Short mmCIF file of C-alpha atoms and ligand atoms in Angstrom, two decimals:
data_model
loop_
_atom_site.label_atom_id
_atom_site.label_comp_id
_atom_site.label_asym_id
_atom_site.label_seq_id
_atom_site.Cartn_x
_atom_site.Cartn_y
_atom_site.Cartn_z
CA MET E 1106 46.60 121.80 101.29
CA ALA E 1107 44.84 120.61 104.47
CA VAL E 1108 45.36 121.79 108.03
CA GLY E 1109 43.60 119.81 110.56
CA SER E 1110 40.18 119.49 109.36
CA LEU E 1111 40.39 122.58 107.21
CA GLY E 1112 40.58 122.28 103.40
CA ILE E 1113 42.41 125.51 102.08
CA GLN E 1114 42.66 126.73 98.71
CA PRO E 1115 44.62 129.86 97.66
CA ILE E 1116 42.73 131.99 95.08
CA ILE E 1117 45.17 134.23 93.23
CA GLY E 1118 44.84 137.03 90.67
CA LEU E 1119 47.65 138.85 89.03
CA GLU E 1120 47.82 142.66 87.84
CA VAL E 1121 51.01 143.09 85.74
CA HIS E 1122 52.13 146.44 84.55
CA VAL E 1123 54.65 146.12 81.52
CA GLN E 1124 56.39 148.95 80.02
CA LEU E 1125 55.89 149.23 76.44
CA ALA E 1126 59.17 149.15 74.28
CA THR E 1127 58.08 152.31 72.39
CA ARG E 1128 60.73 154.90 71.43
CA THR E 1129 58.85 157.83 73.05
CA LYS E 1130 56.28 158.43 75.71
CA LEU E 1131 52.41 157.78 75.28
CA TRP E 1132 51.18 161.19 74.95
CA CYS E 1133 54.24 163.37 73.75
CA GLY E 1134 57.51 163.00 71.85
CA CYS E 1135 59.82 162.75 74.92
CA GLU E 1136 62.24 160.11 74.24
CA LEU E 1137 62.34 157.11 76.80
CA VAL E 1138 65.73 156.92 78.28
CA PHE E 1139 66.66 154.91 81.41
CA GLY E 1140 69.00 156.67 83.97
CA ALA E 1141 68.81 160.07 82.29
CA PRO E 1142 69.48 163.18 84.87
CA PRO E 1143 66.28 164.06 86.50
CA ASN E 1144 63.67 166.13 84.68
CA GLU E 1145 65.54 166.06 81.67
CA ARG E 1146 63.16 164.18 79.55
CA VAL E 1147 60.05 166.24 79.91
CA CYS E 1148 57.98 168.65 78.10
CA PRO E 1149 54.67 170.57 78.70
CA VAL E 1150 52.66 167.52 78.06
CA CYS E 1151 54.16 165.08 80.40
CA LEU E 1152 54.86 168.00 83.01
CA GLY E 1153 51.07 168.45 82.84
CA LEU E 1154 51.21 172.08 82.21
CA PRO E 1155 47.75 173.76 81.63
CA GLY E 1156 46.66 173.84 77.82
CA ALA E 1157 49.12 171.25 76.70
CA LEU E 1158 47.23 168.55 74.83
CA PRO E 1159 48.09 164.78 74.52
CA ALA E 1160 48.54 163.12 70.92
CA LEU E 1161 48.57 159.38 71.21
CA ASN E 1162 51.34 157.10 70.36
CA ARG E 1163 50.36 154.66 67.69
CA GLN E 1164 53.21 152.32 68.40
CA ALA E 1165 52.10 151.75 71.95
CA VAL E 1166 48.57 150.70 70.67
CA GLU E 1167 50.06 148.38 68.21
CA LEU E 1168 52.30 146.64 70.67
CA SER E 1169 49.55 146.33 72.94
CA ILE E 1170 47.36 144.62 70.41
CA LEU E 1171 50.13 142.28 69.67
CA ALA E 1172 50.31 141.18 73.26
CA GLY E 1173 46.66 141.00 73.40
CA LEU E 1174 46.57 138.53 70.43
CA ALA E 1175 49.37 136.37 71.89
CA LEU E 1176 47.20 136.30 75.32
CA ASN E 1177 44.16 135.01 72.97
CA CYS E 1178 42.18 138.31 73.67
CA GLN E 1179 39.41 140.10 71.94
CA ILE E 1180 40.63 143.33 70.48
CA ALA E 1181 38.16 146.05 71.02
CA PRO E 1182 36.82 147.59 67.61
CA GLU E 1183 36.73 151.06 69.55
CA THR E 1184 38.44 151.95 72.62
CA ARG E 1185 38.76 154.98 74.63
CA TRP E 1186 40.72 156.86 77.30
CA ASP E 1187 39.54 157.69 80.82
CA ARG E 1188 41.05 160.09 83.53
CA LYS E 1189 41.61 158.43 86.88
CA SER E 1190 41.89 160.93 89.61
CA TYR E 1191 45.28 160.44 91.30
CA TYR E 1192 46.60 163.11 93.62
CA TYR E 1193 50.28 162.62 94.14
CA PRO E 1194 53.21 164.80 93.25
CA ASP E 1195 54.70 162.34 90.83
CA LEU E 1196 51.74 162.85 88.35
CA PRO E 1197 51.25 166.64 88.20
CA LYS E 1198 48.03 166.51 85.95
CA ASN E 1199 46.25 165.03 89.10
CA TYR E 1200 44.88 162.47 86.98
CA GLN E 1201 46.50 159.30 85.11
CA ILE E 1202 45.06 158.53 81.46
CA SER E 1203 43.89 155.15 81.65
CA GLN E 1204 41.19 152.88 80.16
CA TYR E 1205 38.21 152.14 82.35
CA ASP E 1206 35.23 150.36 80.85
CA GLN E 1207 36.43 149.94 77.39
CA PRO E 1208 39.91 148.29 77.58
CA LEU E 1209 41.83 147.68 74.35
CA CYS E 1210 42.22 143.83 74.87
CA PHE E 1211 39.81 141.48 76.88
CA ASP E 1212 38.65 138.03 77.51
CA GLY E 1213 41.63 136.04 76.72
CA TYR E 1214 43.53 133.21 78.30
CA PHE E 1215 47.09 131.83 78.69
CA GLU E 1216 47.78 127.99 78.80
CA LEU E 1217 50.35 127.59 81.45
CA PRO E 1218 52.32 124.52 81.76
CA HIS E 1219 52.91 123.73 85.40
CA ASP E 1220 53.78 120.46 87.11
CA GLY E 1221 53.29 118.31 84.17
CA ALA E 1222 49.57 119.76 83.55
CA ILE E 1223 48.15 122.99 81.78
CA ARG E 1224 46.48 125.55 83.92
CA LYS E 1225 44.25 127.72 81.79
CA VAL E 1226 44.71 131.34 83.10
CA ARG E 1227 41.94 133.62 81.95
CA ILE E 1228 42.87 137.20 81.09
CA ARG E 1229 40.28 139.37 82.07
CA ARG E 1230 41.60 142.44 80.29
CA ALA E 1231 45.05 144.22 78.91
CA HIS E 1232 44.72 148.13 78.90
CA VAL E 1233 47.12 150.91 77.95
CA GLU E 1234 47.96 153.46 80.62
CA GLU E 1235 50.58 156.04 81.39
CA ASP E 1236 53.05 155.75 84.21
CA ALA E 1237 53.74 158.25 86.85
CA GLY E 1238 57.04 159.92 87.68
CA LYS E 1239 59.23 159.00 90.82
CA ASN E 1240 59.48 160.63 94.24
CA THR E 1241 62.79 160.57 95.48
CA HIS E 1242 63.11 160.76 99.19
CA GLU E 1243 67.00 160.39 99.49
CA LEU E 1244 67.96 164.01 98.71
CA GLU E 1245 69.76 166.05 101.28
CA ARG E 1246 67.04 168.46 101.63
CA GLY E 1247 63.51 167.02 101.56
CA THR E 1248 62.03 165.10 98.75
CA GLY E 1249 62.30 165.69 95.12
CA VAL E 1250 60.15 164.50 92.06
CA ASP E 1251 61.61 163.40 88.70
CA LEU E 1252 59.28 163.33 85.93
CA ASN E 1253 61.37 161.64 83.21
CA ARG E 1254 59.18 158.49 83.62
CA ALA E 1255 55.75 160.37 83.89
CA GLY E 1256 53.65 159.45 80.65
CA THR E 1257 55.74 156.13 79.88
CA PRO E 1258 53.27 153.76 77.99
CA LEU E 1259 52.28 150.84 80.26
CA LEU E 1260 50.39 147.62 79.44
CA GLU E 1261 48.06 146.39 82.54
CA ILE E 1262 47.43 142.75 82.23
CA VAL E 1263 44.89 141.57 84.63
CA THR E 1264 44.07 137.90 85.08
CA GLU E 1265 41.06 136.27 86.55
CA PRO E 1266 41.84 134.66 90.08
CA ASP E 1267 42.83 131.45 88.26
CA LEU E 1268 46.14 130.80 89.92
CA ARG E 1269 46.29 128.37 93.00
CA SER E 1270 49.84 128.85 94.62
CA ALA E 1271 52.78 131.01 94.78
CA ASP E 1272 54.74 128.68 92.48
CA GLU E 1273 52.16 128.75 89.98
CA ALA E 1274 51.96 132.69 90.07
CA ARG E 1275 55.71 132.74 89.68
CA GLU E 1276 55.72 130.35 86.74
CA PHE E 1277 52.86 132.32 85.16
CA ALA E 1278 54.84 135.85 85.55
CA ALA E 1279 57.82 134.31 84.23
CA GLN E 1280 56.15 132.84 81.09
CA LEU E 1281 54.48 136.42 80.55
CA GLN E 1282 58.07 137.91 80.78
CA ARG E 1283 59.32 135.60 78.17
CA LEU E 1284 56.38 136.25 75.92
CA VAL E 1285 56.52 140.05 75.86
CA LYS E 1286 60.34 140.17 75.43
CA TYR E 1287 60.02 137.59 72.67
CA LEU E 1288 57.34 139.57 70.94
CA ARG E 1289 59.36 142.71 71.40
CA VAL E 1290 56.49 144.28 73.31
CA SER E 1291 58.57 145.03 76.24
CA ASN E 1292 62.06 144.51 77.39
CA ALA E 1293 60.51 143.61 80.71
CA ASN E 1294 63.77 144.47 82.52
CA MET E 1295 62.86 144.10 86.11
CA GLN E 1296 65.90 145.83 87.52
CA MET E 1297 64.91 148.73 85.36
CA GLY E 1298 61.03 148.49 86.74
CA GLN E 1299 59.90 147.64 83.34
CA MET E 1300 57.52 144.91 84.77
CA ARG E 1301 55.67 144.97 88.12
CA PHE E 1302 53.32 142.72 89.74
CA GLU E 1303 50.40 143.28 92.09
CA PRO E 1304 48.83 139.89 93.08
CA ASN E 1305 45.31 139.52 94.69
CA VAL E 1306 45.22 136.81 97.32
CA ASN E 1307 42.84 135.10 99.38
CA LEU E 1308 41.97 131.76 100.63
CA SER E 1309 39.00 129.51 100.26
CA ILE E 1310 38.67 127.53 103.56
CA ARG E 1311 36.26 124.54 103.76
CA GLN E 1312 35.19 123.71 107.26
CA ASP E 1313 32.38 121.23 108.20
CA GLY E 1314 31.07 121.18 104.58
CA ARG E 1315 31.05 125.11 104.34
CA GLU E 1316 33.06 127.24 102.41
CA HIS E 1317 34.65 130.56 103.88
CA ARG E 1318 36.51 133.20 102.09
CA THR E 1319 39.10 135.32 103.78
CA PRO E 1320 39.36 138.96 102.92
CA ILE E 1321 41.30 139.72 99.65
CA VAL E 1322 44.54 141.36 99.89
CA GLU E 1323 46.37 143.13 96.96
CA VAL E 1324 50.21 143.35 97.57
CA LYS E 1325 51.19 146.47 95.84
CA ASN E 1326 54.20 146.90 93.43
CA LEU E 1327 56.31 144.09 93.43
CA ASN E 1328 59.39 144.02 91.12
CA SER E 1329 60.95 140.71 91.16
CA PHE E 1330 59.91 137.15 90.92
CA ARG E 1331 61.22 136.49 94.21
CA ALA E 1332 59.24 139.18 95.94
CA LEU E 1333 56.12 138.06 94.11
CA HIS E 1334 56.66 134.39 95.30
CA GLY E 1335 57.55 135.53 98.79
CA ALA E 1336 54.38 138.01 99.03
CA ILE E 1337 52.06 135.31 98.08
CA ALA E 1338 53.60 132.62 100.37
CA HIS E 1339 53.47 134.91 103.21
CA GLU E 1340 49.88 136.07 102.56
CA ILE E 1341 48.76 132.33 102.34
CA ARG E 1342 50.08 131.83 105.78
CA ARG E 1343 49.12 135.02 107.35
CA GLN E 1344 45.61 134.81 106.05
CA GLN E 1345 45.29 131.33 107.44
CA GLU E 1346 46.37 132.39 111.00
CA ALA E 1347 44.27 135.70 110.84
CA TRP E 1348 41.20 133.42 109.96
CA LEU E 1349 41.78 131.08 112.62
CA GLU E 1350 42.10 133.90 115.19
CA THR E 1351 39.27 136.29 113.96
CA GLY E 1352 37.18 134.38 111.62
CA GLU E 1353 36.91 137.43 109.53
CA ALA E 1354 35.38 136.69 106.08
CA ALA E 1355 35.55 138.65 102.81
CA ARG E 1356 32.91 141.26 102.47
CA VAL E 1357 32.38 144.48 100.14
CA GLY E 1358 34.58 146.88 101.57
CA ASN E 1359 37.08 145.05 103.38
CA LYS E 1360 39.63 144.54 100.71
CA LEU E 1361 43.09 145.54 101.77
CA ASN E 1362 46.31 146.74 100.21
CA ARG E 1363 49.57 145.45 101.78
CA GLY E 1364 53.10 146.18 100.93
CA TRP E 1365 56.20 143.95 100.76
CA ASP E 1366 58.93 144.27 102.98
CA ASP E 1367 61.94 142.72 101.31
CA GLN E 1368 64.09 142.34 104.31
CA ARG E 1369 62.05 140.82 106.66
CA GLU E 1370 60.03 139.01 103.90
CA VAL E 1371 56.65 139.79 105.17
CA THR E 1372 53.71 141.73 103.82
CA VAL E 1373 52.77 144.81 105.87
CA PRO E 1374 49.66 146.97 106.02
CA GLN E 1375 49.15 149.91 103.65
CA ARG E 1376 46.52 152.61 102.98
CA GLU E 1377 42.92 151.41 102.54
CA LYS E 1378 41.96 149.90 99.05
CA GLU E 1379 40.26 152.33 97.09
CA GLU E 1380 37.14 151.36 95.03
CA ALA E 1381 36.51 152.25 91.46
CA HIS E 1382 34.17 155.22 92.62
CA ASP E 1383 37.11 156.83 94.63
CA TYR E 1384 38.97 157.42 91.39
CA ARG E 1385 35.94 159.33 89.66
CA TYR E 1386 36.79 157.94 86.26
CA PHE E 1387 35.51 159.94 83.41
CA PRO E 1388 36.24 159.74 79.67
CA ASP E 1389 39.08 162.21 78.79
CA PRO E 1390 37.77 165.14 76.81
CA ASP E 1391 40.99 165.86 75.19
CA LEU E 1392 41.31 162.43 73.41
CA LEU E 1393 39.11 160.77 70.83
CA PRO E 1394 38.14 157.22 70.89
CA VAL E 1395 40.23 155.02 68.88
CA ARG E 1396 38.88 152.85 66.22
CA ILE E 1397 40.83 149.67 65.70
CA ASP E 1398 40.58 148.57 61.97
CA ALA E 1399 39.76 144.74 61.83
CA ALA E 1400 41.89 144.24 58.79
CA HIS E 1401 45.06 145.74 60.54
CA VAL E 1402 44.29 143.35 63.60
CA ALA E 1403 43.93 140.54 60.97
CA GLU E 1404 47.35 141.53 59.52
CA LEU E 1405 49.10 141.69 62.91
CA ARG E 1406 47.75 138.21 63.75
CA GLU E 1407 48.91 136.81 60.51
CA HIS E 1408 52.43 138.05 61.04
CA MET E 1409 52.55 136.62 64.50
CA PRO E 1410 55.68 134.69 65.18
CA GLU E 1411 55.56 131.20 66.49
CA LEU E 1412 55.13 131.81 70.07
CA PRO E 1413 57.65 130.44 72.70
CA LEU E 1414 55.92 127.56 74.30
CA PRO E 1415 54.87 125.80 71.00
CA ARG E 1416 58.31 126.81 69.43
CA THR E 1417 60.06 125.21 72.73
CA GLU E 1418 57.95 121.85 72.01
CA ARG E 1419 58.88 121.78 68.35
CA PHE E 1420 62.58 122.45 69.09
CA ILE E 1421 62.50 119.58 71.56
CA SER E 1422 61.23 117.29 68.82
CA GLU E 1423 62.76 118.62 65.79
CA TYR E 1424 66.31 119.24 66.95
CA LYS E 1425 66.24 116.42 69.67
CA LEU E 1426 67.02 118.87 72.33
CA PRO E 1427 66.75 118.08 76.07
CA ALA E 1428 63.80 119.58 77.53
CA CYS E 1429 65.63 121.46 80.06
CA ASP E 1430 67.97 123.22 77.61
CA ALA E 1431 65.52 123.84 74.76
CA PRO E 1432 63.98 127.07 76.47
CA ALA E 1433 67.33 128.99 76.49
CA LEU E 1434 67.60 128.53 72.66
CA VAL E 1435 63.95 129.86 72.25
CA ASP E 1436 64.12 132.80 74.85
CA CYS E 1437 66.31 134.91 72.27
CA ARG E 1438 64.08 135.12 69.28
CA ALA E 1439 67.11 136.14 66.95
CA THR E 1440 68.96 132.96 67.90
CA ALA E 1441 65.76 130.78 67.49
CA GLU E 1442 65.19 132.25 64.11
CA LEU E 1443 68.99 131.65 63.27
CA LEU E 1444 68.56 127.93 64.34
CA ASP E 1445 65.58 127.43 61.93
CA ASP E 1446 67.30 129.14 59.27
CA ALA E 1447 70.34 126.95 59.39
CA ALA E 1448 67.95 123.82 59.33
CA GLU E 1449 66.24 125.72 56.28
CA ALA E 1450 69.59 126.01 54.71
CA GLY E 1451 69.76 122.15 54.77
CA GLY E 1452 71.68 121.61 58.03
CA ASP E 1453 71.08 118.21 59.77
CA ARG E 1454 68.64 119.11 62.65
CA PRO E 1455 69.99 117.08 65.64
CA THR E 1456 73.45 118.09 64.80
CA LEU E 1457 72.58 121.79 64.84
CA GLY E 1458 70.86 121.21 68.02
CA ARG E 1459 74.03 119.85 69.60
CA HIS E 1460 76.13 122.49 68.03
CA PHE E 1461 74.07 125.39 69.38
CA LEU E 1462 74.00 124.03 72.82
CA SER E 1463 77.81 123.24 72.88
CA PHE E 1464 80.39 125.38 71.11
CA TRP E 1465 78.16 128.01 69.59
CA ALA E 1466 76.66 128.71 73.14
CA LYS E 1467 80.33 128.90 74.56
CA LEU E 1468 81.50 131.15 71.76
CA ALA E 1469 78.53 133.59 72.34
CA ASN E 1470 79.04 133.50 76.13
CA GLU E 1471 82.83 134.50 75.67
CA ARG E 1472 81.75 137.46 73.66
CA GLU E 1473 78.95 138.48 76.01
CA THR E 1474 76.29 138.25 73.24
CA THR E 1475 73.80 135.49 72.04
CA ILE E 1476 74.50 132.99 69.57
CA ALA E 1477 72.85 135.12 66.77
CA GLY E 1478 75.27 137.93 67.95
CA ILE E 1479 78.33 135.74 66.98
CA GLY E 1480 77.91 136.88 63.39
CA VAL E 1481 78.29 133.74 61.60
CA CYS E 1482 75.36 133.15 59.14
CA ALA E 1483 72.94 130.30 58.97
CA ARG E 1484 74.44 128.70 55.88
CA HIS E 1485 77.93 128.35 57.17
CA MET E 1486 76.44 126.91 60.48
CA ALA E 1487 74.45 124.41 58.29
CA ALA E 1488 77.47 123.50 56.48
CA LEU E 1489 79.44 122.83 59.59
CA ALA E 1490 76.67 120.77 60.86
CA ASN E 1491 76.93 118.54 57.87
CA LEU E 1492 80.82 118.16 57.85
CA ALA E 1493 80.35 116.84 61.22
CA ARG E 1494 77.30 114.64 60.38
CA GLU E 1495 79.09 113.20 57.47
CA GLY E 1496 82.11 112.41 59.60
CA GLN E 1497 84.46 114.73 57.49
CA VAL E 1498 85.31 116.45 60.91
CA ASN E 1499 85.37 115.01 64.25
CA ALA E 1500 83.59 116.57 67.31
CA THR E 1501 86.73 118.52 68.54
CA ALA E 1502 87.75 119.56 64.98
CA ALA E 1503 84.20 120.87 64.67
CA ALA E 1504 84.50 122.95 67.65
CA GLN E 1505 87.96 124.29 66.42
CA ILE E 1506 86.49 125.27 63.19
CA ALA E 1507 83.73 127.08 64.82
CA GLY E 1508 86.27 128.97 67.00
CA VAL E 1509 88.11 130.06 63.79
CA MET E 1510 84.68 131.10 62.18
CA ALA E 1511 83.78 133.23 65.30
CA GLU E 1512 87.28 134.90 65.33
CA ARG E 1513 86.86 135.71 61.59
CA ALA E 1514 83.45 137.39 62.36
CA ASP E 1515 85.07 139.20 65.10
CA GLN E 1516 87.39 140.71 62.66
CA LEU E 1517 84.81 141.69 60.42
CA LEU E 1518 82.99 143.40 63.03
CA ALA E 1519 85.81 145.40 63.59
CA GLY E 1520 85.40 146.35 67.31
CA ARG E 1521 81.65 147.50 66.61
CA ARG E 1522 79.39 146.72 69.71
CA ARG E 1523 77.32 143.61 69.24
CA PRO E 1524 73.92 143.28 71.03
CA SER E 1525 73.87 141.71 74.27
CA GLU E 1526 71.85 138.60 75.26
CA ALA E 1527 69.26 141.03 76.63
CA GLU E 1528 68.76 142.57 73.36
CA CYS E 1529 67.27 139.77 71.25
CA GLY E 1530 64.92 142.13 69.59
CA ALA E 1531 67.90 144.01 67.94
CA ALA E 1532 69.20 143.59 64.47
CA PHE E 1533 72.31 141.20 64.34
CA GLU E 1534 74.83 141.52 61.66
CA GLN E 1535 75.69 138.07 60.11
CA PHE E 1536 78.51 137.38 57.67
CA ASP E 1537 78.40 134.74 55.02
CA GLY E 1538 81.73 135.54 53.19
CA ASP E 1539 83.99 132.83 51.87
CA GLY E 1540 86.38 133.33 54.73
CA LEU E 1541 84.16 131.72 57.17
CA ASP E 1542 83.44 128.84 55.00
CA PRO E 1543 84.05 125.57 57.60
CA LEU E 1544 85.17 123.40 54.62
CA ALA E 1545 87.69 125.94 53.61
CA ILE E 1546 88.94 126.33 57.18
CA ALA E 1547 88.91 122.65 57.81
CA ARG E 1548 91.27 122.23 54.82
CA GLU E 1549 93.44 125.08 55.69
CA GLN E 1550 93.97 123.86 59.29
CA ARG E 1551 94.29 120.13 58.14
CA LEU E 1552 91.28 119.16 60.15
CA LEU E 1553 89.38 117.06 57.59
CA GLN E 1554 89.33 113.33 58.59
CA SER E 1555 90.93 110.98 56.16
CA ARG E 1556 88.75 108.33 54.76
CA ASP E 1557 91.28 107.46 52.09
CA GLU E 1558 91.37 103.53 52.82
CA ASP E 1559 94.89 102.98 51.41
CA GLN E 1560 96.33 105.68 53.22
CA ILE E 1561 94.67 104.56 56.65
CA ALA E 1562 95.75 100.87 55.89
CA ALA E 1563 99.58 101.94 55.60
CA TRP E 1564 99.26 103.90 58.89
CA VAL E 1565 97.72 100.79 60.61
CA ARG E 1566 100.53 98.54 59.00
CA ALA E 1567 103.10 100.89 60.33
CA ALA E 1568 101.73 101.26 63.83
CA LEU E 1569 101.28 97.36 64.21
CA ASP E 1570 104.84 96.72 62.91
CA ALA E 1571 106.19 99.16 65.35
CA ASN E 1572 104.47 97.50 68.46
CA GLU E 1573 104.83 94.05 68.21
CA PRO E 1574 103.95 93.25 72.11
CA ALA E 1575 100.73 95.06 71.68
CA VAL E 1576 99.84 92.88 68.48
CA ARG E 1577 100.72 89.69 70.61
CA ASP E 1578 98.44 90.78 73.55
CA ALA E 1579 95.62 91.84 71.14
CA LEU E 1580 95.63 88.49 69.44
CA GLU E 1581 96.65 86.20 72.24
CA ASN E 1582 96.04 87.60 75.72
CA PRO E 1583 92.35 87.59 76.55
CA LYS E 1584 93.16 89.81 79.68
CA LYS E 1585 94.57 92.49 77.60
CA ILE E 1586 92.69 92.26 74.33
CA ASP E 1587 90.69 95.66 74.82
CA LYS E 1588 93.41 97.59 76.14
CA ALA E 1589 95.89 96.29 73.39
CA ARG E 1590 93.42 97.43 70.68
CA GLY E 1591 92.64 100.55 72.06
CA PHE E 1592 96.54 101.48 72.25
CA LEU E 1593 96.95 100.55 68.66
CA ALA E 1594 93.99 102.70 67.64
CA GLY E 1595 95.67 105.39 69.36
CA GLN E 1596 98.98 104.98 67.65
CA VAL E 1597 97.22 104.79 64.36
CA MET E 1598 95.38 108.17 65.30
CA LYS E 1599 98.78 109.57 66.26
CA LEU E 1600 100.36 108.75 62.83
CA SER E 1601 97.50 110.52 60.88
CA ARG E 1602 97.68 113.57 63.16
CA GLY E 1603 94.18 112.93 64.32
CA GLN E 1604 92.83 113.04 60.61
CA ALA E 1605 91.92 109.56 60.27
CA ASP E 1606 88.19 108.56 60.51
CA PRO E 1607 88.26 106.64 63.65
CA ARG E 1608 85.60 104.08 62.63
CA LEU E 1609 87.66 103.29 59.61
CA VAL E 1610 90.75 102.92 61.83
CA SER E 1611 89.16 100.01 63.98
CA GLU E 1612 87.68 98.46 60.93
CA LEU E 1613 91.19 98.01 59.32
CA ILE E 1614 92.93 97.18 62.55
CA GLU E 1615 90.58 94.25 62.98
CA ALA E 1616 91.27 93.24 59.34
CA ARG E 1617 94.91 93.35 59.89
CA LEU E 1618 94.93 91.33 63.11
CA ALA E 1619 92.59 88.88 61.45
CA ALA E 1620 95.13 88.52 58.64
CA LEU E 1621 98.12 88.24 61.13
CA ALA E 1622 96.32 85.50 63.04
CA LYS E 1623 96.04 83.49 59.96
CA GLU E 1624 99.82 83.64 58.94
CA PRO E 1625 101.76 80.77 60.17
CA GLU E 1626 104.51 81.63 62.67
ZN1 LIG K 231 56.94 164.94 77.27
MN1 LIG K 232 47.63 150.39 86.56
#
C-alpha cells in the first residue's frame, strides 16, 4: 500500500481465546452448560471461596496438546500455573490462573494459504487459562454477576506479528476455527462466545528511506470475523491519519487498548494497556507443576487425524471435487470420514464426490443435519455410486434411490434426534441393513436400466414403425436430422419407461436407420 511517497505495511498479530470442549470446568467438577440460569453452575472452587482448592482437569490439557501439535508447536515437558492479579467482580478470587513464562505449547507455525501463496504465521505460544464470569448491566436494579462461566477452560493462542492485512487476519482466524472444531478441541461457536479475538495492530511507514512504526494498538474482545476484519481495517486507516497528524512513533509504554463499536464500525479508546509487571504474576502455590510424558505426546501425535487443509487438497485430486466445494465436505470431520470410508469400501471416487455434493448434501439439508447424520452407511453409499458408474441406474434414478435410502434411515432412527451440522464431533448412527441396499431398491422401484439388446431393439422397432414422418426426416431432411433422432430416442425411452440405457438406445436407433436406408423403397 502506498500513499503519496509513503510505503505503508500493516503489522498484525493475533491473540485468540478458544473455549476448550471439556465436559467440566478447569479446576472443579461444575459442568459447562450454555444458557443455564445465573449462578447455577458454581461451587466453592469457581466461586473463589477461601480455602477451596483447585484440581486440574486432565482433558483440558490433552485437548490443548492436540491443538498445539496441529499448530506445529513444541510441547513443554514441564509446565506450571501462575496467578495473574485481576480485580474485577467477575473473578472473585482476585486473580486468574493462567500460564506466564512456561506455556504448555510454544514456537509453532501455521501455513496459511492466502491469495495463491502460503503465508507462514508463527505461533508464539498457546497456554491454558480460566475464563472469568460475566457482569450483567441490564438488570432493573444495578449490575449483577453470573459466575457460571468462571473457571471455564480456555486456550489462548498467540501469533507473532506475521499477518499483513485485515483479509489475511480474517482468513487465519477462519482456518483456526476450522482446525479446532475439526480436532474437537473446541466447538468455537462465536455466538456463544467460544472464540474471541484480540488483534495487535501497528504500521511500518517508510518515508525518505527511513522506517517509522506507529504505536501498537490492541483491540479487545472481538467475537466475530466481521468485527475482527472491521477493527483491523479501521485501525490501519486511523493510525495512518494519526501518524500524518502527530508523527507519534511506537515506544515502550505507549501501547494502547481500544474497543470495537459494532454500530459505528470504529475502534474507540479504552483503559491504558497494562504491562506484564502490573499483573504481578507469580506461581500458584496451590497447584503443582505438570509434567508431560513424552510418550503420551508421541501417542497423541500418532493418532492425529489428517488435518483440514491437506485433506481438502487430497479431496480435490482424489474425488475430482471443484476447489470451491471441497472445503464444505472436509469441515464436518464425520462426513469427510464417511466419504473416505465409502471409497475404502470400493466406491468409485469421482462418482462418490459428485453424489456427496449433489443429492446426499440435499438430503442432509432437508433433515437439518450433515451427510453423516442421514444415517446411511458407507458400504451402501459405495454400492449406489458403483450402480451409477456402471450405468445400471441413470443420474435421476440414483438420486431417487438415495431418497428412498434416506427415508428408510429416517424410519430406523424412529424420531430420535440426529446431531446437527455444528456437532460434527458427535457420534452418528449409520445403518447397513438390507432394506437400505441400493440394488434391492432399484429392482423394487423398477429403476434399473435395461441393457438387454433384444428388448431395446424391439422398443426401437416399435417406436420407428409408429413414427414414420420422423424416420423420413431423420434419413432425408438435413435440416431436421438431429431433431428427429432426438425425438425418436425420446419415444424409445418412453416405451421402456425410462429403463433403457440411453447409450444403447442411440446405438440401436442408428443401426435401424442405417438398415432402413438400404432397404429398397
Ligand atoms: Zn465449580
Ligand atoms: Mn488471556
